[in-house]
mmCIF file of C-alpha atoms and ligand atoms in Angstrom:
data_model
loop_
_atom_site.group_PDB
_atom_site.id
_atom_site.type_symbol
_atom_site.label_atom_id
_atom_site.label_comp_id
_atom_site.label_asym_id
_atom_site.label_seq_id
_atom_site.Cartn_x
_atom_site.Cartn_y
_atom_site.Cartn_z
ATOM 1 C CA MET A 1 0.000 0.000 0.000
ATOM 2 C CA ARG A 2 1.077 3.517 -0.750
ATOM 3 C CA LYS A 3 2.072 5.592 2.265
ATOM 4 C CA ALA A 4 1.880 9.364 2.567
ATOM 5 C CA HIS A 5 4.334 11.072 0.233
ATOM 6 C CA SER A 6 7.599 12.428 1.604
ATOM 7 C CA LYS A 7 8.998 15.467 -0.161
ATOM 8 C CA LEU A 8 12.319 14.455 -1.695
ATOM 9 C CA PHE A 9 15.416 16.398 -0.741
ATOM 10 C CA THR A 10 17.384 13.469 -2.158
ATOM 11 C CA PRO A 11 19.866 13.785 -5.037
ATOM 12 C CA GLY A 12 17.769 11.682 -7.371
ATOM 13 C CA PRO A 13 15.092 10.923 -7.813
ATOM 14 C CA THR A 14 14.024 14.427 -6.904
ATOM 15 C CA GLU A 15 10.643 15.933 -6.116
ATOM 16 C CA VAL A 16 8.402 16.174 -9.194
ATOM 17 C CA ARG A 17 5.761 18.905 -9.468
ATOM 18 C CA SER A 18 2.179 17.793 -9.999
ATOM 19 C CA GLU A 19 2.002 19.726 -13.311
ATOM 20 C CA ILE A 20 4.762 17.477 -14.609
ATOM 21 C CA LEU A 21 3.034 14.335 -13.376
ATOM 22 C CA GLN A 22 -0.167 15.488 -15.045
ATOM 23 C CA ALA A 23 1.690 16.163 -18.294
ATOM 24 C CA MET A 24 2.638 12.472 -18.322
ATOM 25 C CA ALA A 25 -0.929 11.322 -17.844
ATOM 26 C CA VAL A 26 -2.039 12.010 -21.394
ATOM 27 C CA PRO A 27 -3.385 9.576 -23.995
ATOM 28 C CA GLN A 28 -0.552 7.874 -25.861
ATOM 29 C CA VAL A 29 0.196 8.748 -29.455
ATOM 30 C CA HIS A 30 1.801 6.198 -31.752
ATOM 31 C CA HIS A 31 5.568 6.616 -32.076
ATOM 32 C CA ARG A 32 5.369 6.444 -35.887
ATOM 33 C CA SER A 33 2.555 8.985 -36.135
ATOM 34 C CA PRO A 34 2.793 12.653 -37.179
ATOM 35 C CA GLU A 35 1.760 13.646 -33.637
ATOM 36 C CA PHE A 36 4.896 11.995 -32.306
ATOM 37 C CA THR A 37 7.284 13.489 -34.846
ATOM 38 C CA GLU A 38 5.765 16.876 -34.035
ATOM 39 C CA LEU A 39 6.498 16.353 -30.340
ATOM 40 C CA TYR A 40 10.044 15.149 -31.064
ATOM 41 C CA ALA A 41 10.719 18.041 -33.428
ATOM 42 C CA ALA A 42 9.382 20.566 -30.902
ATOM 43 C CA LEU A 43 11.723 19.259 -28.200
ATOM 44 C CA GLN A 44 14.932 19.598 -30.266
ATOM 45 C CA PRO A 45 15.296 23.398 -30.456
ATOM 46 C CA LYS A 46 14.351 23.750 -26.795
ATOM 47 C CA LEU A 47 16.977 21.198 -25.758
ATOM 48 C CA GLN A 48 19.564 22.821 -28.002
ATOM 49 C CA ARG A 49 18.840 26.265 -26.608
ATOM 50 C CA PHE A 50 18.939 24.955 -23.059
ATOM 51 C CA LEU A 51 22.319 23.240 -23.592
ATOM 52 C CA HIS A 52 23.815 25.894 -25.892
ATOM 53 C CA THR A 53 24.435 23.423 -28.676
ATOM 54 C CA GLU A 54 23.788 23.131 -32.379
ATOM 55 C CA HIS A 55 24.389 19.391 -32.320
ATOM 56 C CA PRO A 56 21.736 16.697 -32.080
ATOM 57 C CA VAL A 57 20.367 16.025 -28.626
ATOM 58 C CA LEU A 58 19.395 12.358 -28.456
ATOM 59 C CA LEU A 59 16.829 10.998 -26.022
ATOM 60 C CA PHE A 60 17.445 7.565 -24.539
ATOM 61 C CA THR A 61 14.634 5.687 -22.884
ATOM 62 C CA ALA A 62 16.998 4.526 -20.168
ATOM 63 C CA SER A 63 18.455 5.901 -16.976
ATOM 64 C CA SER A 64 21.791 7.730 -17.146
ATOM 65 C CA THR A 65 23.793 4.543 -16.810
ATOM 66 C CA GLY A 66 22.552 3.479 -20.246
ATOM 67 C CA ALA A 67 23.759 6.686 -21.880
ATOM 68 C CA MET A 68 27.105 6.416 -20.047
ATOM 69 C CA GLU A 69 27.480 3.025 -21.688
ATOM 70 C CA ALA A 70 26.447 4.493 -25.045
ATOM 71 C CA ALA A 71 29.066 7.233 -24.781
ATOM 72 C CA VAL A 72 32.024 4.911 -24.327
ATOM 73 C CA GLN A 73 30.739 2.264 -26.739
ATOM 74 C CA ASN A 74 30.413 4.859 -29.498
ATOM 75 C CA CYS A 75 33.388 7.124 -28.821
ATOM 76 C CA VAL A 76 36.321 5.012 -27.613
ATOM 77 C CA ARG A 77 38.433 3.713 -30.453
ATOM 78 C CA LYS A 78 41.877 3.597 -28.880
ATOM 79 C CA ARG A 79 41.796 3.921 -25.099
ATOM 80 C CA CYS A 80 39.671 5.760 -22.569
ATOM 81 C CA LEU A 81 40.819 7.732 -19.536
ATOM 82 C CA ASN A 82 38.188 7.603 -16.783
ATOM 83 C CA LEU A 83 38.560 10.417 -14.270
ATOM 84 C CA VAL A 84 37.446 9.011 -10.914
ATOM 85 C CA ASN A 85 36.689 10.814 -7.664
ATOM 86 C CA GLY A 86 33.489 9.224 -6.480
ATOM 87 C CA ALA A 87 31.041 6.386 -6.969
ATOM 88 C CA PHE A 88 29.489 7.515 -10.244
ATOM 89 C CA SER A 89 32.748 8.347 -11.966
ATOM 90 C CA ARG A 90 34.030 4.978 -10.772
ATOM 91 C CA ARG A 91 30.926 3.395 -12.280
ATOM 92 C CA TRP A 92 31.876 4.905 -15.644
ATOM 93 C CA HIS A 93 35.248 3.193 -15.381
ATOM 94 C CA GLU A 94 33.510 -0.096 -14.552
ATOM 95 C CA ILE A 95 31.164 0.375 -17.513
ATOM 96 C CA THR A 96 34.082 1.063 -19.871
ATOM 97 C CA ALA A 97 36.017 -1.950 -18.653
ATOM 98 C CA GLY A 98 32.842 -4.053 -18.588
ATOM 99 C CA CYS A 99 32.238 -3.251 -22.264
ATOM 100 C CA GLY A 100 35.676 -4.668 -22.966
ATOM 101 C CA LEU A 101 37.105 -1.301 -24.002
ATOM 102 C CA PRO A 102 40.741 -0.442 -23.229
ATOM 103 C CA CYS A 103 40.748 2.049 -20.336
ATOM 104 C CA ASP A 104 42.586 3.384 -17.315
ATOM 105 C CA ALA A 105 41.276 5.179 -14.250
ATOM 106 C CA LEU A 106 42.898 8.339 -12.951
ATOM 107 C CA GLU A 107 41.609 8.169 -9.391
ATOM 108 C CA VAL A 108 42.129 10.912 -6.822
ATOM 109 C CA PRO A 109 40.986 10.914 -3.179
ATOM 110 C CA TRP A 110 37.218 11.374 -3.207
ATOM 111 C CA GLU A 111 37.240 14.618 -1.220
ATOM 112 C CA LYS A 112 39.492 16.171 -3.889
ATOM 113 C CA ALA A 113 38.428 17.661 -7.219
ATOM 114 C CA ILE A 114 39.987 16.485 -10.477
ATOM 115 C CA LYS A 115 42.551 19.135 -11.455
ATOM 116 C CA PRO A 116 43.287 20.075 -15.073
ATOM 117 C CA GLU A 117 47.066 19.512 -14.627
ATOM 118 C CA GLN A 118 46.432 15.887 -13.642
ATOM 119 C CA VAL A 119 44.397 15.353 -16.793
ATOM 120 C CA GLU A 120 46.985 17.061 -18.983
ATOM 121 C CA ASP A 121 49.700 14.898 -17.510
ATOM 122 C CA LYS A 122 47.849 11.710 -18.442
ATOM 123 C CA LEU A 123 46.763 12.853 -21.899
ATOM 124 C CA ARG A 124 50.311 13.837 -22.836
ATOM 125 C CA SER A 125 51.113 10.101 -22.998
ATOM 126 C CA GLY A 126 49.170 10.043 -26.287
ATOM 127 C CA LYS A 127 47.495 6.783 -25.279
ATOM 128 C CA TYR A 128 43.959 8.097 -25.098
ATOM 129 C CA ASP A 129 41.255 9.189 -27.490
ATOM 130 C CA ALA A 130 38.460 9.737 -24.946
ATOM 131 C CA VAL A 131 38.096 11.071 -21.403
ATOM 132 C CA THR A 132 35.132 10.647 -19.055
ATOM 133 C CA LEU A 133 34.245 13.018 -16.229
ATOM 134 C CA ALA A 134 31.402 13.183 -13.729
ATOM 135 C CA TYR A 135 30.872 16.944 -13.651
ATOM 136 C CA ASN A 136 28.888 16.891 -10.439
ATOM 137 C CA GLU A 137 29.855 13.830 -8.356
ATOM 138 C CA THR A 138 26.578 13.088 -6.616
ATOM 139 C CA SER A 139 28.186 10.659 -4.168
ATOM 140 C CA THR A 140 30.425 13.354 -2.690
ATOM 141 C CA GLY A 141 28.731 16.677 -3.520
ATOM 142 C CA MET A 142 31.693 17.704 -5.664
ATOM 143 C CA LEU A 143 31.480 20.020 -8.656
ATOM 144 C CA ASN A 144 34.571 19.243 -10.720
ATOM 145 C CA PRO A 145 36.129 22.160 -12.655
ATOM 146 C CA LEU A 146 34.526 21.358 -15.999
ATOM 147 C CA ALA A 147 35.644 24.464 -17.899
ATOM 148 C CA GLU A 148 39.302 24.117 -16.860
ATOM 149 C CA ILE A 149 39.369 20.415 -17.713
ATOM 150 C CA ALA A 150 37.589 21.104 -21.020
ATOM 151 C CA GLU A 151 40.290 23.623 -21.896
ATOM 152 C CA VAL A 152 43.000 21.023 -21.356
ATOM 153 C CA VAL A 153 41.152 18.290 -23.252
ATOM 154 C CA GLY A 154 40.605 20.780 -26.088
ATOM 155 C CA THR A 155 44.344 21.007 -26.638
ATOM 156 C CA PHE A 156 44.403 17.306 -27.618
ATOM 157 C CA PRO A 157 42.509 17.246 -30.919
ATOM 158 C CA ASP A 158 41.924 13.481 -31.058
ATOM 159 C CA VAL A 159 40.649 13.203 -27.499
ATOM 160 C CA PHE A 160 36.868 13.288 -27.113
ATOM 161 C CA PHE A 161 35.394 14.680 -23.915
ATOM 162 C CA LEU A 162 32.496 12.650 -22.480
ATOM 163 C CA VAL A 163 30.678 14.325 -19.621
ATOM 164 C CA ASP A 164 28.221 12.916 -17.106
ATOM 165 C CA ALA A 165 26.227 16.014 -16.183
ATOM 166 C CA VAL A 166 23.576 13.961 -14.427
ATOM 167 C CA SER A 167 22.978 15.938 -11.244
ATOM 168 C CA ALA A 168 24.100 19.246 -12.787
ATOM 169 C CA MET A 169 21.962 19.662 -15.917
ATOM 170 C CA GLY A 170 18.996 21.830 -15.015
ATOM 171 C CA GLY A 171 20.759 23.271 -11.952
ATOM 172 C CA VAL A 172 23.865 24.866 -13.456
ATOM 173 C CA ASP A 173 24.398 26.312 -16.902
ATOM 174 C CA ILE A 174 26.229 24.014 -19.307
ATOM 175 C CA ASP A 175 27.637 25.557 -22.472
ATOM 176 C CA VAL A 176 28.040 22.351 -24.455
ATOM 177 C CA ASP A 177 29.446 23.836 -27.668
ATOM 178 C CA GLY A 178 31.401 26.596 -25.917
ATOM 179 C CA LEU A 179 33.222 23.979 -23.859
ATOM 180 C CA GLY A 180 33.531 21.542 -26.763
ATOM 181 C CA LEU A 181 31.788 18.666 -24.996
ATOM 182 C CA ASP A 182 31.495 15.684 -27.330
ATOM 183 C CA VAL A 183 28.916 13.918 -25.211
ATOM 184 C CA CYS A 184 26.985 15.569 -22.416
ATOM 185 C CA LEU A 185 24.368 13.381 -20.779
ATOM 186 C CA ALA A 186 21.896 13.568 -17.928
ATOM 187 C CA GLY A 187 19.028 11.404 -16.736
ATOM 188 C CA VAL A 188 15.993 13.538 -16.040
ATOM 189 C CA GLN A 189 15.320 12.468 -12.431
ATOM 190 C CA LYS A 190 17.865 14.817 -10.889
ATOM 191 C CA ALA A 191 17.985 18.584 -11.472
ATOM 192 C CA MET A 192 15.557 18.278 -14.399
ATOM 193 C CA ALA A 193 12.955 17.151 -11.840
ATOM 194 C CA LEU A 194 11.136 14.538 -13.917
ATOM 195 C CA PRO A 195 10.503 10.909 -13.006
ATOM 196 C CA ALA A 196 13.364 8.534 -13.923
ATOM 197 C CA GLY A 197 13.431 6.741 -17.253
ATOM 198 C CA LEU A 198 14.694 9.191 -19.855
ATOM 199 C CA THR A 199 18.212 10.494 -20.530
ATOM 200 C CA ILE A 200 19.152 13.610 -22.479
ATOM 201 C CA CYS A 201 22.387 13.197 -24.444
ATOM 202 C CA SER A 202 23.983 15.778 -26.726
ATOM 203 C CA VAL A 203 26.452 14.356 -29.243
ATOM 204 C CA SER A 204 28.957 16.366 -31.285
ATOM 205 C CA GLU A 205 29.267 15.913 -35.057
ATOM 206 C CA ARG A 206 32.719 14.415 -34.710
ATOM 207 C CA ALA A 207 31.491 11.957 -32.081
ATOM 208 C CA LEU A 208 28.702 10.912 -34.436
ATOM 209 C CA ALA A 209 31.294 10.515 -37.186
ATOM 210 C CA ARG A 210 33.595 8.423 -35.014
ATOM 211 C CA ALA A 211 30.662 6.259 -33.924
ATOM 212 C CA GLU A 212 30.250 5.273 -37.597
ATOM 213 C CA THR A 213 33.802 3.893 -37.561
ATOM 214 C CA VAL A 214 33.984 2.149 -34.173
ATOM 215 C CA ASN A 215 31.134 -0.225 -34.873
ATOM 216 C CA PRO A 216 29.754 -0.141 -31.347
ATOM 217 C CA ARG A 217 28.905 -3.549 -29.990
ATOM 218 C CA THR A 218 25.463 -2.389 -29.063
ATOM 219 C CA TYR A 219 22.235 -1.812 -30.921
ATOM 220 C CA TYR A 220 20.001 -0.143 -28.335
ATOM 221 C CA PHE A 221 22.752 2.356 -27.529
ATOM 222 C CA SER A 222 24.192 2.836 -31.010
ATOM 223 C CA PHE A 223 24.591 6.512 -31.983
ATOM 224 C CA PRO A 224 24.425 5.753 -35.730
ATOM 225 C CA VAL A 225 21.122 3.911 -35.295
ATOM 226 C CA MET A 226 19.779 6.689 -33.058
ATOM 227 C CA LEU A 227 20.909 9.327 -35.552
ATOM 228 C CA LYS A 228 19.222 7.649 -38.489
ATOM 229 C CA TYR A 229 15.862 7.923 -36.730
ATOM 230 C CA HIS A 230 16.658 11.290 -35.181
ATOM 231 C CA LYS A 231 16.844 12.737 -38.684
ATOM 232 C CA ARG A 232 13.179 11.821 -39.127
ATOM 233 C CA ASN A 233 12.257 13.052 -35.654
ATOM 234 C CA GLN A 234 11.834 9.548 -34.349
ATOM 235 C CA THR A 235 13.570 7.031 -32.120
ATOM 236 C CA PRO A 236 14.608 3.521 -33.251
ATOM 237 C CA SER A 237 12.457 1.782 -30.646
ATOM 238 C CA THR A 238 9.352 2.772 -28.705
ATOM 239 C CA PRO A 239 10.393 5.556 -26.354
ATOM 240 C CA SER A 240 8.773 6.706 -23.133
ATOM 241 C CA ILE A 241 6.380 9.078 -24.857
ATOM 242 C CA SER A 242 4.917 10.184 -21.527
ATOM 243 C CA HIS A 243 8.345 11.423 -20.481
ATOM 244 C CA MET A 244 8.668 13.414 -23.662
ATOM 245 C CA TYR A 245 5.397 15.241 -22.999
ATOM 246 C CA ALA A 246 6.588 16.013 -19.492
ATOM 247 C CA LEU A 247 9.998 17.151 -20.723
ATOM 248 C CA ASP A 248 8.315 19.507 -23.172
ATOM 249 C CA VAL A 249 6.338 21.116 -20.328
ATOM 250 C CA GLN A 250 9.418 21.276 -18.104
ATOM 251 C CA LEU A 251 11.570 22.910 -20.795
ATOM 252 C CA ASP A 252 8.842 25.487 -21.401
ATOM 253 C CA THR A 253 8.743 26.201 -17.669
ATOM 254 C CA MET A 254 12.522 26.521 -17.492
ATOM 255 C CA LEU A 255 12.779 28.772 -20.504
ATOM 256 C CA ASP A 256 9.863 30.865 -19.154
ATOM 257 C CA GLU A 257 11.300 31.042 -15.624
ATOM 258 C CA GLY A 258 14.446 32.174 -17.393
ATOM 259 C CA LEU A 259 17.491 29.948 -17.257
ATOM 260 C CA GLU A 260 19.437 32.622 -15.400
ATOM 261 C CA GLN A 261 16.782 32.759 -12.700
ATOM 262 C CA ARG A 262 16.758 29.003 -12.429
ATOM 263 C CA PHE A 263 20.520 28.837 -11.940
ATOM 264 C CA ALA A 264 20.430 31.779 -9.513
ATOM 265 C CA ARG A 265 17.821 29.929 -7.462
ATOM 266 C CA HIS A 266 20.173 26.927 -7.340
ATOM 267 C CA ASP A 267 23.035 29.204 -6.225
ATOM 268 C CA ALA A 268 20.870 30.653 -3.473
ATOM 269 C CA MET A 269 19.706 27.237 -2.224
ATOM 270 C CA ALA A 270 23.286 25.939 -2.267
ATOM 271 C CA ARG A 271 24.559 28.886 -0.224
ATOM 272 C CA ILE A 272 21.841 28.414 2.388
ATOM 273 C CA VAL A 273 22.614 24.726 2.874
ATOM 274 C CA GLN A 274 26.402 25.270 2.775
ATOM 275 C CA ASP A 275 26.166 28.003 5.438
ATOM 276 C CA TRP A 276 24.011 25.755 7.591
ATOM 277 C CA ALA A 277 26.398 22.812 7.129
ATOM 278 C CA LYS A 278 29.448 24.937 8.039
ATOM 279 C CA ARG A 279 27.656 26.267 11.118
ATOM 280 C CA HIS A 280 26.648 22.879 12.531
ATOM 281 C CA PHE A 281 28.814 20.276 10.787
ATOM 282 C CA ASP A 282 31.368 20.443 7.969
ATOM 283 C CA ILE A 283 31.325 19.897 4.198
ATOM 284 C CA TYR A 284 32.897 16.774 2.716
ATOM 285 C CA PRO A 285 34.615 17.916 -0.510
ATOM 286 C CA GLU A 286 37.432 20.431 -0.588
ATOM 287 C CA GLN A 287 36.427 24.077 -0.544
ATOM 288 C CA GLY A 288 36.010 25.812 -3.870
ATOM 289 C CA TYR A 289 34.366 22.794 -5.502
ATOM 290 C CA TRP A 290 31.111 22.506 -3.588
ATOM 291 C CA SER A 291 28.178 21.323 -5.634
ATOM 292 C CA LYS A 292 25.397 23.766 -6.457
ATOM 293 C CA THR A 293 22.757 21.048 -6.481
ATOM 294 C CA LEU A 294 23.484 18.995 -3.365
ATOM 295 C CA THR A 295 25.569 19.308 -0.239
ATOM 296 C CA CYS A 296 27.442 16.347 1.178
ATOM 297 C CA VAL A 297 27.613 17.124 4.897
ATOM 298 C CA LYS A 298 30.426 15.641 6.972
ATOM 299 C CA ASN A 299 28.815 14.096 10.048
ATOM 300 C CA THR A 300 31.166 15.717 12.577
ATOM 301 C CA ARG A 301 28.552 15.451 15.368
ATOM 302 C CA GLU A 302 28.236 11.725 14.796
ATOM 303 C CA ILE A 303 24.468 11.836 14.762
ATOM 304 C CA SER A 304 22.580 8.791 13.509
ATOM 305 C CA VAL A 305 21.710 9.770 9.965
ATOM 306 C CA ALA A 306 19.313 6.819 9.679
ATOM 307 C CA ASP A 307 17.405 8.047 12.782
ATOM 308 C CA LEU A 308 17.301 11.603 11.514
ATOM 309 C CA ASN A 309 15.911 10.492 8.183
ATOM 310 C CA ARG A 310 13.335 8.227 9.845
ATOM 311 C CA LYS A 311 12.076 11.146 11.948
ATOM 312 C CA LEU A 312 12.045 13.434 8.925
ATOM 313 C CA VAL A 313 9.967 10.940 6.960
ATOM 314 C CA GLU A 314 7.597 9.840 9.708
ATOM 315 C CA ALA A 315 6.895 13.125 11.446
ATOM 316 C CA TYR A 316 7.454 15.696 8.726
ATOM 317 C CA GLY A 317 7.047 13.997 5.348
ATOM 318 C CA MET A 318 10.535 14.959 4.166
ATOM 319 C CA ARG A 319 13.443 12.767 3.078
ATOM 320 C CA ILE A 320 17.171 13.395 2.736
ATOM 321 C CA SER A 321 19.899 10.903 1.739
ATOM 322 C CA ASN A 322 22.463 9.064 3.777
ATOM 323 C CA GLY A 323 26.074 9.054 2.574
ATOM 324 C CA TYR A 324 26.781 6.944 -0.496
ATOM 325 C CA GLY A 325 28.384 3.518 -0.019
ATOM 326 C CA GLU A 326 31.342 3.760 2.325
ATOM 327 C CA LEU A 327 30.382 7.319 3.216
ATOM 328 C CA LYS A 328 27.127 6.123 4.810
ATOM 329 C CA GLU A 329 26.657 7.641 8.299
ATOM 330 C CA LYS A 330 30.006 9.425 7.863
ATOM 331 C CA THR A 331 28.189 11.922 5.655
ATOM 332 C CA PHE A 332 24.660 12.731 4.619
ATOM 333 C CA ARG A 333 23.403 14.488 1.536
ATOM 334 C CA ILE A 334 20.839 17.222 1.174
ATOM 335 C CA ALA A 335 19.728 17.901 -2.381
ATOM 336 C CA HIS A 336 18.745 21.436 -3.332
ATOM 337 C CA MET A 337 17.970 20.984 -6.971
ATOM 338 C CA GLY A 338 15.253 20.780 -9.552
ATOM 339 C CA ASP A 339 12.060 22.600 -8.756
ATOM 340 C CA LEU A 340 12.663 22.962 -5.008
ATOM 341 C CA THR A 341 12.471 26.511 -3.678
ATOM 342 C CA VAL A 342 14.495 28.569 -1.219
ATOM 343 C CA ALA A 343 11.493 28.490 1.134
ATOM 344 C CA GLU A 344 11.325 24.685 1.032
ATOM 345 C CA VAL A 345 15.047 24.433 1.774
ATOM 346 C CA HIS A 346 14.671 26.797 4.761
ATOM 347 C CA GLY A 347 11.758 24.663 5.898
ATOM 348 C CA LEU A 348 13.800 21.463 5.778
ATOM 349 C CA LEU A 349 16.748 22.968 7.677
ATOM 350 C CA GLY A 350 14.406 24.376 10.330
ATOM 351 C CA VAL A 351 12.922 20.930 10.865
ATOM 352 C CA ILE A 352 16.385 19.306 11.085
ATOM 353 C CA ASP A 353 17.393 21.963 13.629
ATOM 354 C CA SER A 354 14.411 21.124 15.791
ATOM 355 C CA ILE A 355 14.926 17.344 15.535
ATOM 356 C CA LEU A 356 18.620 17.640 16.449
ATOM 357 C CA GLY A 357 18.126 20.494 18.952
ATOM 358 C CA LEU A 358 20.602 22.720 17.102
HETATM 359 C C1 PLP B 401 22.352 9.325 -10.541
HETATM 360 C C2 PLP B 401 23.629 9.418 -11.247
HETATM 361 C C3 PLP B 401 24.039 8.470 -12.200
HETATM 362 C C4 PLP B 401 23.277 7.207 -12.485
HETATM 363 O O1 PLP B 401 22.020 7.437 -12.837
HETATM 364 P P1 PLP B 401 20.939 6.300 -13.076
HETATM 365 O O2 PLP B 401 19.810 7.145 -13.484
HETATM 366 O O3 PLP B 401 20.706 5.618 -11.767
HETATM 367 O O4 PLP B 401 21.413 5.394 -14.121
HETATM 368 C C5 PLP B 401 25.223 8.677 -12.865
HETATM 369 N N1 PLP B 401 25.991 9.737 -12.606
HETATM 370 C C6 PLP B 401 25.652 10.659 -11.688
HETATM 371 C C7 PLP B 401 26.569 11.821 -11.451
HETATM 372 C C8 PLP B 401 24.457 10.537 -10.989
HETATM 373 O O5 PLP B 401 24.119 11.469 -10.091
#
């Protein structure tokens, strides 16, 4: 049986507005009908404007992990460098290795950001033709220096830059073409604030061209197959059409709210939670690289995070996240992304204060 809903302050899935849920509850159109191609065609320019790109933005009916697999399958010809400083960036290394592609991990301590010099050092070996980065490491609340790393990668013409922007897209501005990102992907259940099941994935022309030559050992995640249908405003297989209706509404809302306002709201929410965390606890990642969409709080008071979350859920209908994997109970994570408001974030922190007697 369904219990009362708890508002999600978790870094994915995130809270979804009822307008978005209602946008999904529409009669289905057939995916080979003109109504569908109209929907698909309407989404493209909005996605391109939102991501500052002129390249195709593919839509995978899959969670982000599927598109991460697609990126390496289609873009690694020689050898991939996986930049690792958390659980999701490590997953990308596991995916790359699991697909049987040659790869190495450059792993740094998880509380440290990936620095451009470290990337440059590795790429100078000439061994690599692709690099993966988790822009916003959701397991540690770390916003890696995307622009600086992109600048370094850009100096190696054969190296393609594959970016997991999963918990960033929709919360921070991403200038895909300006930064020269070859693949930039994000599942929609994080800062896009939609239910899980769809992933947005921009792909550069040269990545599409390379995908034609690597012969990816995948059909569902093949860029060339996707592209063939994309050109007719369709997808190769039956997509989650409901998601696409919801995405259309959400993009309209974002573009109406004004992207600048949306990102400013994320800045404001981040500052509020960071200030609170510094006052009562500490913040896990090194200063200067704190995420704008979630804060990973170091549990310096050694509270029981599980107890806190139980009280939040049972008495207040709110939910936060424990630390990820080994960071469980050592940290906890408060998401401030998507369609949450400054007022809701203040509300959550006030409730935590009263539960913990802060
Ligand atoms: C959530 C997340 C993923 C994985 O997403 P799924 O939707 O569970 O496949 C990958 N990378 C980052 C940074 C994430 O936050």
